[in-house]
Amino acid sequence: MQELINRVVDRLGLDANIAEKCISIILNFLKTEVPAENINPVLEAIPGTHELLSKFKGTVENSDTGGDFLTGALGNLMGGNGVLDTLSKLQAEGLDMEQARSLGQEIFNFAQETVGADMIDEVKKSIPGLNQVL
């Protein structure tokens, strides 16, 4: 996990603590939204994932934020409010849309290097609209 955190710090210019929390936000989103048979092998293959998720437990979990009509409609088009909720949490940590997209790409690239493209393709297919965000 430290390798991923270092990559995010170097490539996005984030503080290490912010990088950790933002990575945790995305991993928690994936854990919540992707079927267990697709995401669990990925999470197990990346050392330190469970420790990072535990570190931020209670502060990064996805929740039904309700939102207004537009947010709800956009969320439904993009596979549910989880995507927009996750983007909102990343923005609350100070990331702009491009940084959020780059963060997602870094996480997926790192995971692909770790577990292979086939497993990551299955994860991406599990969330409608994810490729539009990444």
Short mmCIF file of C-alpha atoms in Angstrom, two decimals:
data_model
loop_
_atom_site.label_atom_id
_atom_site.label_comp_id
_atom_site.label_asym_id
_atom_site.label_seq_id
_atom_site.Cartn_x
_atom_site.Cartn_y
_atom_site.Cartn_z
CA MET A 1 0.00 0.00 0.00
CA GLN A 2 2.85 2.36 0.73
CA GLU A 3 3.98 2.07 -2.88
CA LEU A 4 0.54 3.19 -4.08
CA ILE A 5 0.45 6.03 -1.56
CA ASN A 6 3.89 7.20 -2.71
CA ARG A 7 2.80 7.09 -6.36
CA VAL A 8 -0.28 9.17 -5.60
CA VAL A 9 1.76 11.69 -3.58
CA ASP A 10 4.36 11.98 -6.36
CA ARG A 11 1.99 12.12 -9.33
CA LEU A 12 -0.84 14.18 -7.87
CA GLY A 13 1.18 16.31 -5.46
CA LEU A 14 -1.02 15.41 -2.49
CA ASP A 15 -0.04 15.33 1.16
CA ALA A 16 0.52 11.70 2.24
CA ASN A 17 -2.32 11.82 4.80
CA ILE A 18 -4.77 13.18 2.21
CA ALA A 19 -3.57 10.57 -0.30
CA GLU A 20 -4.20 7.78 2.21
CA LYS A 21 -7.69 9.00 3.01
CA CYS A 22 -8.61 9.50 -0.65
CA ILE A 23 -7.33 6.05 -1.60
CA SER A 24 -9.40 4.66 1.26
CA ILE A 25 -12.49 6.50 -0.04
CA ILE A 26 -12.13 4.88 -3.45
CA LEU A 27 -11.31 1.42 -2.12
CA ASN A 28 -14.31 1.58 0.21
CA PHE A 29 -16.50 2.61 -2.71
CA LEU A 30 -15.26 -0.38 -4.72
CA LYS A 31 -15.74 -2.70 -1.76
CA THR A 32 -19.32 -1.46 -1.40
CA GLU A 33 -20.32 -1.32 -5.08
CA VAL A 34 -18.52 -4.23 -6.72
CA PRO A 35 -19.66 -7.82 -6.17
CA ALA A 36 -17.51 -9.55 -3.56
CA GLU A 37 -16.33 -12.23 -5.99
CA ASN A 38 -14.85 -9.51 -8.21
CA ILE A 39 -13.39 -7.10 -5.65
CA ASN A 40 -12.23 -9.34 -2.80
CA PRO A 41 -9.39 -10.97 -4.79
CA VAL A 42 -8.16 -7.50 -5.77
CA LEU A 43 -8.28 -6.20 -2.20
CA GLU A 44 -6.54 -9.33 -0.92
CA ALA A 45 -3.75 -8.99 -3.50
CA ILE A 46 -2.79 -5.45 -2.51
CA PRO A 47 -0.84 -5.54 0.77
CA GLY A 48 -2.09 -3.13 3.40
CA THR A 49 -5.57 -2.63 1.95
CA HIS A 50 -7.46 -3.89 4.99
CA GLU A 51 -5.30 -1.87 7.35
CA LEU A 52 -5.92 1.30 5.35
CA LEU A 53 -9.67 0.67 5.24
CA SER A 54 -9.67 0.04 8.99
CA LYS A 55 -7.73 3.24 9.63
CA PHE A 56 -10.50 5.34 8.08
CA LYS A 57 -13.48 3.18 9.02
CA GLY A 58 -16.39 5.35 9.98
CA THR A 59 -15.12 8.37 8.08
CA VAL A 60 -15.14 7.27 4.43
CA GLU A 61 -17.98 4.78 4.08
CA ASN A 62 -20.45 5.51 1.34
CA SER A 63 -23.86 6.58 2.48
CA ASP A 64 -27.10 7.47 0.82
CA THR A 65 -26.74 11.22 0.79
CA GLY A 66 -30.13 11.69 -0.81
CA GLY A 67 -29.14 14.85 -2.60
CA ASP A 68 -31.30 16.96 -4.83
CA PHE A 69 -33.16 15.86 -7.95
CA LEU A 70 -30.25 16.63 -10.29
CA THR A 71 -27.73 14.74 -8.15
CA GLY A 72 -30.10 11.79 -7.93
CA ALA A 73 -30.73 11.78 -11.69
CA LEU A 74 -27.02 12.01 -12.49
CA GLY A 75 -26.28 9.30 -9.94
CA ASN A 76 -28.79 6.97 -11.53
CA LEU A 77 -27.30 7.56 -14.97
CA MET A 78 -23.82 6.82 -13.63
CA GLY A 79 -24.71 3.68 -11.73
CA GLY A 80 -26.18 5.03 -8.54
CA ASN A 81 -25.36 7.73 -6.04
CA GLY A 82 -22.20 5.87 -4.96
CA VAL A 83 -20.12 7.41 -7.75
CA LEU A 84 -21.28 10.95 -7.03
CA ASP A 85 -21.02 10.43 -3.28
CA THR A 86 -17.44 9.27 -3.74
CA LEU A 87 -16.60 12.26 -5.92
CA SER A 88 -18.14 14.56 -3.30
CA LYS A 89 -16.00 13.00 -0.57
CA LEU A 90 -12.87 13.43 -2.69
CA GLN A 91 -13.78 17.07 -3.32
CA ALA A 92 -14.30 17.55 0.41
CA GLU A 93 -10.68 16.43 0.85
CA GLY A 94 -9.58 19.16 -1.56
CA LEU A 95 -9.35 17.25 -4.84
CA ASP A 96 -10.69 18.80 -8.01
CA MET A 97 -12.34 16.69 -10.70
CA GLU A 98 -9.11 16.10 -12.61
CA GLN A 99 -7.25 15.04 -9.47
CA ALA A 100 -10.12 12.68 -8.56
CA ARG A 101 -9.97 11.15 -12.04
CA SER A 102 -6.18 10.84 -11.87
CA LEU A 103 -6.42 9.24 -8.43
CA GLY A 104 -8.86 6.64 -9.73
CA GLN A 105 -6.62 5.92 -12.68
CA GLU A 106 -3.58 5.50 -10.43
CA ILE A 107 -5.44 3.07 -8.19
CA PHE A 108 -6.70 1.03 -11.14
CA ASN A 109 -3.27 1.05 -12.82
CA PHE A 110 -1.62 -0.11 -9.60
CA ALA A 111 -4.23 -2.82 -9.09
CA GLN A 112 -3.84 -3.95 -12.69
CA GLU A 113 -0.08 -4.26 -12.22
CA THR A 114 -0.77 -6.33 -9.09
CA VAL A 115 -3.60 -8.65 -10.19
CA GLY A 116 -3.75 -8.35 -13.98
CA ALA A 117 -6.00 -6.67 -16.52
CA ASP A 118 -8.70 -9.35 -16.59
CA MET A 119 -9.58 -8.96 -12.91
CA ILE A 120 -9.62 -5.18 -13.15
CA ASP A 121 -11.81 -5.28 -16.26
CA GLU A 122 -14.37 -7.31 -14.27
CA VAL A 123 -14.29 -4.72 -11.49
CA LYS A 124 -14.81 -1.87 -13.97
CA LYS A 125 -17.69 -3.67 -15.68
CA SER A 126 -19.44 -4.02 -12.32
CA ILE A 127 -20.05 -0.28 -12.03
CA PRO A 128 -22.02 1.32 -14.87
CA GLY A 129 -20.59 4.65 -15.91
CA LEU A 130 -17.26 4.16 -14.17
CA ASN A 131 -15.29 4.41 -17.41
CA GLN A 132 -16.91 7.80 -18.02
CA VAL A 133 -15.53 9.06 -14.72
CA LEU A 134 -12.09 7.49 -15.17
#
